[in-house]
XYZ file of C-alpha atoms in Angstrom:
360
model
C -10.801 -36.463 43.465
C -8.475 -33.695 44.154
C -9.522 -30.789 41.915
C -6.917 -28.419 40.464
C -9.532 -26.337 38.595
C -13.077 -25.358 39.611
C -15.814 -27.203 37.681
C -16.250 -26.163 34.069
C -19.567 -24.463 33.973
C -20.550 -25.702 30.510
C -19.789 -29.345 31.147
C -21.917 -31.775 33.215
C -21.343 -31.659 37.065
C -19.647 -34.770 38.408
C -19.685 -36.485 41.796
C -16.895 -38.935 41.136
C -13.823 -39.159 38.909
C -14.361 -40.542 35.543
C -11.580 -42.212 33.550
C -10.619 -43.344 29.983
C -11.534 -46.940 30.762
C -15.151 -45.920 30.770
C -14.916 -44.497 27.274
C -12.839 -47.496 25.953
C -15.319 -49.932 27.450
C -17.964 -48.706 24.956
C -15.863 -49.955 22.066
C -17.125 -48.765 18.637
C -20.362 -47.424 19.988
C -20.946 -43.792 19.178
C -24.402 -43.276 20.642
C -25.859 -41.304 23.434
C -24.052 -43.074 26.174
C -20.758 -42.591 24.491
C -21.487 -38.869 24.028
C -22.355 -38.402 27.679
C -19.456 -40.417 28.912
C -17.034 -38.241 26.950
C -18.553 -35.125 28.534
C -18.237 -36.528 32.031
C -14.567 -37.579 31.324
C -13.865 -34.164 29.886
C -15.092 -32.496 33.097
C -12.803 -34.823 35.159
C -9.760 -33.931 33.022
C -10.545 -30.296 33.236
C -10.780 -30.345 37.073
C -7.639 -32.437 37.247
C -5.664 -29.679 35.302
C -5.447 -31.350 31.896
C -7.044 -28.912 29.477
C -5.360 -30.441 26.314
C -6.769 -33.901 27.331
C -10.102 -32.229 28.007
C -10.169 -31.010 24.418
C -9.411 -34.528 23.155
C -12.350 -35.942 25.107
C -14.677 -33.395 23.631
C -13.371 -34.162 20.161
C -14.448 -37.695 20.779
C -17.895 -36.419 21.764
C -17.949 -34.637 18.398
C -17.450 -37.969 16.674
C -20.943 -38.940 17.567
C -23.576 -38.371 14.895
C -26.754 -37.931 16.942
C -29.979 -36.352 15.821
C -31.261 -33.107 17.264
C -34.166 -34.942 18.997
C -31.860 -37.192 21.088
C -32.702 -36.473 24.755
C -28.920 -36.225 25.613
C -28.507 -33.327 23.087
C -30.910 -30.997 25.095
C -28.972 -31.801 28.394
C -25.540 -31.602 26.761
C -25.336 -29.478 23.699
C -22.708 -29.925 21.092
C -19.621 -28.611 22.907
C -18.615 -25.704 20.808
C -19.295 -23.213 23.549
C -17.734 -25.410 26.136
C -14.538 -25.451 23.989
C -14.666 -21.747 23.644
C -15.035 -21.304 27.357
C -12.023 -23.475 27.912
C -9.803 -21.460 25.484
C -10.916 -18.210 26.910
C -10.181 -19.370 30.448
C -7.144 -21.387 29.576
C -4.953 -21.837 32.598
C -1.474 -20.455 32.878
C 1.876 -22.276 33.317
C 1.706 -25.868 34.634
C -1.420 -26.873 32.676
C -0.585 -28.032 29.143
C -3.107 -26.918 26.550
C -0.968 -27.419 23.433
C -1.868 -25.424 20.332
C -5.688 -25.905 19.816
C -5.544 -24.016 16.483
C -2.940 -26.181 14.944
C -4.575 -29.256 16.482
C -7.862 -28.772 14.814
C -6.100 -27.798 11.534
C -4.457 -31.102 11.503
C -7.601 -32.924 12.648
C -9.830 -31.359 9.955
C -7.400 -32.317 7.200
C -6.472 -35.826 8.460
C -9.887 -37.120 9.443
C -10.828 -40.708 8.621
C -14.148 -42.586 8.377
C -16.724 -43.063 9.675
C -18.579 -39.840 9.085
C -15.393 -38.203 7.786
C -16.892 -35.186 6.134
C -19.155 -34.103 9.068
C -16.355 -34.578 11.613
C -13.903 -32.624 9.441
C -16.255 -29.603 9.311
C -16.851 -29.907 13.004
C -13.049 -29.747 13.548
C -12.977 -26.701 11.235
C -15.689 -25.117 13.317
C -13.523 -25.606 16.456
C -10.516 -24.276 14.565
C -12.415 -21.176 13.773
C -13.262 -20.601 17.394
C -9.568 -21.097 18.325
C -8.665 -18.581 15.544
C -10.941 -15.965 17.054
C -9.855 -16.568 20.673
C -6.213 -17.462 20.685
C -3.383 -14.925 19.929
C -1.795 -15.975 16.589
C 1.709 -15.177 17.679
C 1.434 -17.634 20.654
C -0.780 -20.273 18.835
C 0.303 -20.082 15.121
C -1.142 -22.231 12.300
C 0.941 -24.921 10.672
C 2.247 -22.840 7.767
C 4.364 -25.711 6.464
C 1.271 -27.830 6.069
C -0.623 -24.940 4.442
C 2.211 -24.465 1.849
C 3.199 -28.084 1.193
C -0.496 -29.385 0.841
C -1.794 -26.111 -0.721
C -4.277 -25.889 2.058
C -6.808 -23.036 2.116
C -8.342 -22.442 5.482
C -12.125 -22.021 5.175
C -14.156 -18.968 5.787
C -16.912 -18.726 8.414
C -19.510 -18.795 5.713
C -18.089 -22.060 4.254
C -18.124 -23.708 7.754
C -21.607 -22.788 8.382
C -22.769 -23.916 4.956
C -21.244 -27.340 5.365
C -22.510 -27.821 8.935
C -25.975 -26.946 7.850
C -25.752 -29.400 4.917
C -24.191 -32.322 6.778
C -25.397 -32.282 10.360
C -28.483 -34.230 11.633
C -28.276 -32.135 14.813
C -27.995 -28.401 15.396
C -24.302 -27.868 14.676
C -24.907 -24.672 12.835
C -26.923 -23.036 15.546
C -24.609 -24.222 18.290
C -21.551 -23.068 16.411
C -23.156 -19.559 15.665
C -24.219 -19.299 19.356
C -20.619 -20.073 20.483
C -19.096 -17.627 18.107
C -21.550 -14.795 19.180
C -20.881 -15.611 22.784
C -17.121 -15.600 22.202
C -17.115 -12.300 20.478
C -19.248 -10.767 23.359
C -16.882 -12.189 25.979
C -13.802 -10.860 24.235
C -15.434 -7.526 23.638
C -15.108 -7.802 19.837
C -17.697 -5.555 18.090
C -19.974 -7.025 15.432
C -18.825 -5.345 12.189
C -21.345 -3.741 9.994
C -20.913 -3.799 6.169
C -18.611 -0.887 5.054
C -19.078 1.359 2.033
C -15.756 1.716 0.500
C -13.800 2.804 -2.583
C -10.370 2.366 -4.031
C -8.841 5.065 -6.172
C -5.532 5.647 -7.972
C -3.571 8.582 -6.649
C -0.816 10.784 -7.957
C 2.280 12.021 -6.297
C 0.807 14.886 -4.330
C -1.135 12.304 -2.145
C 1.878 10.044 -1.399
C 2.241 11.671 2.033
C -1.094 9.996 3.042
C 0.494 6.574 2.115
C 3.574 7.513 4.222
C 1.337 8.425 7.161
C -0.670 5.233 6.911
C 2.552 3.080 6.708
C 3.890 4.694 9.864
C 0.696 3.759 11.623
C 0.342 0.226 10.271
C 3.834 -1.249 10.219
C 4.719 -0.691 13.929
C 1.502 -2.390 14.884
C 1.548 -5.315 12.408
C 5.146 -6.294 12.023
C 6.608 -6.631 15.539
C 7.249 -10.339 16.041
C 7.581 -10.834 12.291
C 10.555 -8.624 11.680
C 12.693 -6.546 14.093
C 11.779 -3.103 15.059
C 15.167 -1.825 13.540
C 14.134 -3.407 10.221
C 10.704 -1.826 10.436
C 12.236 1.630 10.858
C 14.706 0.949 8.062
C 12.059 -0.143 5.582
C 9.785 2.751 6.443
C 12.597 5.231 5.951
C 13.878 3.818 2.618
C 10.659 2.846 0.993
C 8.060 5.246 2.239
C 9.447 8.629 1.737
C 7.271 10.431 -0.785
C 10.181 11.145 -3.093
C 11.034 7.387 -3.129
C 7.515 6.425 -4.114
C 7.270 9.217 -6.666
C 10.376 7.816 -8.305
C 8.743 4.364 -8.486
C 5.832 6.045 -10.239
C 8.071 7.816 -12.769
C 10.643 5.186 -13.519
C 8.642 1.985 -13.321
C 4.990 3.091 -13.995
C 3.936 1.918 -10.438
C 0.458 2.567 -9.517
C -0.455 3.738 -6.067
C -3.955 3.624 -4.704
C -5.825 4.494 -1.533
C -8.331 2.264 0.101
C -11.038 4.481 1.691
C -13.962 3.412 3.962
C -17.073 5.537 4.551
C -16.804 7.179 7.915
C -13.106 6.289 8.378
C -11.295 7.939 5.500
C -8.096 6.422 4.269
C -7.912 2.899 5.697
C -5.109 1.388 3.630
C -3.119 1.518 0.431
C -1.739 -0.669 -2.322
C 0.703 -0.296 -5.233
C 1.455 -2.469 -8.191
C 3.308 -2.492 -11.451
C 3.568 -4.520 -14.720
C 6.795 -6.308 -15.163
C 8.193 -5.206 -18.537
C 8.149 -7.981 -21.222
C 5.817 -10.232 -19.185
C 2.196 -10.801 -18.418
C 2.822 -10.362 -14.664
C 1.283 -7.585 -12.587
C 3.198 -7.494 -9.322
C 1.580 -6.111 -6.130
C 4.294 -4.402 -4.227
C 2.212 -3.148 -1.247
C -1.158 -4.016 0.273
C -1.729 -2.801 3.846
C -4.708 -1.967 6.046
C -5.068 -0.329 9.392
C -5.277 -3.111 12.027
C -8.741 -2.036 13.137
C -9.968 -2.407 9.587
C -8.949 -6.056 9.199
C -11.841 -8.446 8.755
C -14.065 -5.925 7.004
C -13.483 -7.294 3.425
C -11.321 -4.329 2.292
C -8.362 -6.581 1.485
C -10.337 -8.911 -0.585
C -11.907 -5.916 -2.417
C -8.434 -4.374 -3.010
C -7.095 -7.611 -4.521
C -10.146 -7.839 -6.802
C -9.687 -4.206 -7.892
C -6.022 -4.813 -8.603
C -6.859 -7.911 -10.581
C -9.294 -5.884 -12.680
C -6.694 -3.171 -13.392
C -4.124 -5.766 -14.217
C -6.460 -7.396 -16.905
C -6.935 -3.933 -18.325
C -3.151 -3.657 -18.648
C -3.277 -6.967 -20.521
C -1.782 -9.083 -17.676
C -2.575 -12.758 -17.191
C -1.047 -13.171 -13.625
C -0.931 -11.416 -10.378
C 2.069 -12.044 -8.118
C 3.165 -10.791 -4.694
C 5.601 -11.498 -1.957
C 4.570 -12.282 1.710
C 6.762 -12.650 4.801
C 6.934 -16.385 5.638
C 5.799 -15.488 9.223
C 2.925 -13.415 8.244
C 0.220 -16.016 8.759
C -2.790 -13.696 8.506
C -1.678 -12.326 5.177
C -0.895 -15.765 3.812
C -4.426 -16.952 4.894
C -5.997 -13.953 3.054
C -3.991 -14.521 -0.084
C -4.872 -18.229 -0.182
C -8.598 -17.497 0.096
C -8.219 -14.957 -2.667
C -6.903 -17.731 -4.996
C -3.174 -17.302 -4.669
C -0.884 -20.312 -4.714
C 2.757 -20.670 -3.604
C 5.404 -20.295 -6.321
C 8.783 -20.321 -4.486
C 10.885 -18.930 -1.611
C 12.635 -15.644 -2.113
C 15.191 -14.242 0.270
C 16.477 -10.814 -0.725
C 19.212 -8.742 0.869
C 17.678 -5.170 1.237
C 20.786 -3.516 2.734
C 22.145 -2.580 6.352
C 22.188 -6.222 7.238
C 18.438 -6.800 6.721
C 16.743 -9.411 4.493
C 13.186 -10.106 3.269
C 12.416 -13.763 3.651
C 9.354 -14.319 1.780
C 7.056 -16.634 -0.124
C 6.199 -15.618 -3.754
C 2.576 -16.335 -4.593
C 0.627 -16.153 -7.815
C -2.985 -15.980 -9.037
C -3.987 -16.467 -12.650
C -6.322 -13.849 -14.029
């Protein structure tokens, strides 16, 4: 066999080329032989320069429901880390890898029997690894499916809980080990729980919001809206006098999100729409380095509590259609899609958003 890639270090070594016919010959068997054959075929595909097909072969291995005491499982662990390695070391141009993140999103939501539930959660575990490894701008989720099917992407805790409940093997331990290894390989720090507070502010502190916005937007929004639009929106919306007018004329609340040891880490603003039971969140932004610490979820909870105190029954917000990370966070917080809203904001710019709502 002429090898394009060096041997995958977490797949079994091979001395000859393996092919699809060997897998097909096993028919509906999903035992230890099938499991090992899929691994051998995956190594062949990797060395031949077919990373996407290698992923498909390992998906087939994950269709096997073997117990932890099967001898093959000690020699060939469930391939979570092997898949993580493949994504981290993905080849450049000329070797098709597809979009693993979207692939596992679809697989998890379209799985069929047998063993549908376990296999779906194994696919979500692989999806989570892809989410951690692959840049979202290059490997985006399927937002159309998320919207049309009201799909909520699961959290790590939910994936771990379902793997522990459903697996006869060591899925949970292998997934956790793969995730820890991945974070170490990528140099991602383990985040300790943060002590934080959210507090309403008055006009004298609005320059802090302005300063945060000028740090956050140029890092978060390129690729979603143009740099010219970023500058325009920062200039028009974030001057302290403009925000102060919102406070005075519309009764808008502004609040700072503060984390112990970090100081101001983000901000939010919201207002009650007159004559309705709707509290509308105008702004909710965090410094990029503070993403994933639970601050956004806490801010949404805090806003919901204040909205109920105002007598509101619904929270609404708008989110840019291309802002997949924010959409994911709002879905997890219980928001659902209402409609599409495209607004002319002047100077040739528009806001092309989804409007979302959560009942209180």
